[in-house]
Coordinates of C-alpha atoms in Angstrom, one line a residue:
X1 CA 0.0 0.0 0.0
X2 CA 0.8 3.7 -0.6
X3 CA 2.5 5.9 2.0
X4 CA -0.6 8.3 2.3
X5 CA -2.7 5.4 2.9
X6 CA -0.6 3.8 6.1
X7 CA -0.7 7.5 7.0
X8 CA -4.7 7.6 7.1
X9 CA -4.9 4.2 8.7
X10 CA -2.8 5.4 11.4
X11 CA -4.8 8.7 12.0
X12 CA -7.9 6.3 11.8
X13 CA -6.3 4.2 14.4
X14 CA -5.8 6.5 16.8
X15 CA -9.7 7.3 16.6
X16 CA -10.5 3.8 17.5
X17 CA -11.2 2.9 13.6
X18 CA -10.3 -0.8 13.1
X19 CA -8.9 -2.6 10.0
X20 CA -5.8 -2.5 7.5
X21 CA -4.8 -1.1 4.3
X22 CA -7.7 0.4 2.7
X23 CA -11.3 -0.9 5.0
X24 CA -11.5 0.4 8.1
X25 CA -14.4 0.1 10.1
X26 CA -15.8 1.7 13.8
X27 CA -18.9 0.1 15.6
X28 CA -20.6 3.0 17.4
X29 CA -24.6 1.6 19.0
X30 CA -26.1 -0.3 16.6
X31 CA -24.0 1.0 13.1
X32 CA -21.1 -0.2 12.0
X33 CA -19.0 3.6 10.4
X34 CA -16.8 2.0 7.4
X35 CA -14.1 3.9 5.1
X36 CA -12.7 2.8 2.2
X37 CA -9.6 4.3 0.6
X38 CA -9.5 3.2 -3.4
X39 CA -7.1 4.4 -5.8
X40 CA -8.6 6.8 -8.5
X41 CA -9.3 5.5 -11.7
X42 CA -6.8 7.2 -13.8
X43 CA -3.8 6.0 -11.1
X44 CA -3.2 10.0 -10.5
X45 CA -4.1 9.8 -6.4
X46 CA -7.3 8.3 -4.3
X47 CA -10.8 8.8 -3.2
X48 CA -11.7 8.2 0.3
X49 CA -15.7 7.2 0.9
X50 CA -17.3 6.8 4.0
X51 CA -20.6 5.5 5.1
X52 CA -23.0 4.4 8.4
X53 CA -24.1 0.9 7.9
X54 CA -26.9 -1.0 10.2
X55 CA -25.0 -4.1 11.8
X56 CA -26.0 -7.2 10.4
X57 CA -27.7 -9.6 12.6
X58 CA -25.5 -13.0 12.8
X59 CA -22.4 -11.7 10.9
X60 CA -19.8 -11.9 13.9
X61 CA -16.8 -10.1 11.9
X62 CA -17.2 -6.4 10.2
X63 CA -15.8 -7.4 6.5
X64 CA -15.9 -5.9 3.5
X65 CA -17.6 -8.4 1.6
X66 CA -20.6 -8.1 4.2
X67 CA -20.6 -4.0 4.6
X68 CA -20.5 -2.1 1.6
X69 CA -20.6 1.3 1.0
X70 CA -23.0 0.5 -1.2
X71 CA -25.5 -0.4 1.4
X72 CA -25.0 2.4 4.0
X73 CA -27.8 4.4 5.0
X74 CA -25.4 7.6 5.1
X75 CA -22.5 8.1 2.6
X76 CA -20.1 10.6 1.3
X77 CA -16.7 11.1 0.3
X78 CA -13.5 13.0 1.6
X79 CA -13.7 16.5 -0.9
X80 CA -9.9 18.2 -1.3
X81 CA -9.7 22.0 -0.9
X82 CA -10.9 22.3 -4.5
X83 CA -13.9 20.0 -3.6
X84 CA -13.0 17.4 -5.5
X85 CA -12.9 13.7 -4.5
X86 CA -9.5 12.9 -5.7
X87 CA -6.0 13.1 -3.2
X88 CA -2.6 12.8 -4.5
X89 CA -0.9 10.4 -3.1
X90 CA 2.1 12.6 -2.1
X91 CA 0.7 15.1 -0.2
X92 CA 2.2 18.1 2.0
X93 CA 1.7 18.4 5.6
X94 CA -1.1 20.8 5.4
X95 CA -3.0 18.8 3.0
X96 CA -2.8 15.3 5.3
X97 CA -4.2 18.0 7.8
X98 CA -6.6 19.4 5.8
X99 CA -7.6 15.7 4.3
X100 CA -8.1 14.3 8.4
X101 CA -9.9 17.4 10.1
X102 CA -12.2 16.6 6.6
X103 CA -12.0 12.9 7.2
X104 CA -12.9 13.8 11.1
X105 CA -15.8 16.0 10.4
X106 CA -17.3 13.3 8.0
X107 CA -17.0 10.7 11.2
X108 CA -18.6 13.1 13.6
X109 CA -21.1 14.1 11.1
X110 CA -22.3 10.2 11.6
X111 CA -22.0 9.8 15.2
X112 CA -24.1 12.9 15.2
X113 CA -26.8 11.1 12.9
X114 CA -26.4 7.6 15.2
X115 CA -27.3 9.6 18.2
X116 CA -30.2 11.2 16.7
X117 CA -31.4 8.3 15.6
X118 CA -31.1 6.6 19.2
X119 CA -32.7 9.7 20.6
X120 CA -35.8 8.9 18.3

């Protein structure tokens, strides 16, 4: 895997984000929070998706091939600073910054949905 992308899986990590090299996955209530890093389609950098996912009943371990982000109730994607889904994969310091406080926003942004949804 790519530099950028052990970078973001460390950040994600520290915010209590299980999984390795591009699925990483959270279980917050009764939703599973799932991110994806994918290589862009022309090679040039990455997208990074997100997405809040109901857990399954009887699937014991969160898996890709079980959660998609296709099936998420909630998704989105990580926009750079020209709003644009696509990351270089060599980035400077302030745009790993600027991709995690974007990345973080997204996260909170879906507790912030679980909780109203458990407050319902």
């Amino acid at each position: 895997m790519h530099k950028s992308f052990t970078q973001i899986g460390e950040f994600l990590k520290q915010c209590h984000f299980k999984g390795s090299d591009n699925f990483f996955h959270r279980i917050t209530d009764s939703y599973v929070i799932l991110v994806q890093l994918d290589g862009s389609p022309d090679g040039t950098g990455f997208t990074i998706s997100y997405g809040l996912h109901p857990v399954l009943p009887g699937i014991k371990k969160i898996h890709h091939r079980d959660y998609m982000l296709a099936n998420c109730t909630s998704k989105g994607q990580v926009l750079n600073s020209a709003n644009e889904p696509v990351w270089n994969y060599h980035m400077s310091h302030d745009d790993f910054a600027a991709l995690t406080n974007n990345l973080l926003a997204a996260i909170s942004a879906l507790e912030a949905k679980i909780q109203r949804k458990s407050e319902s």
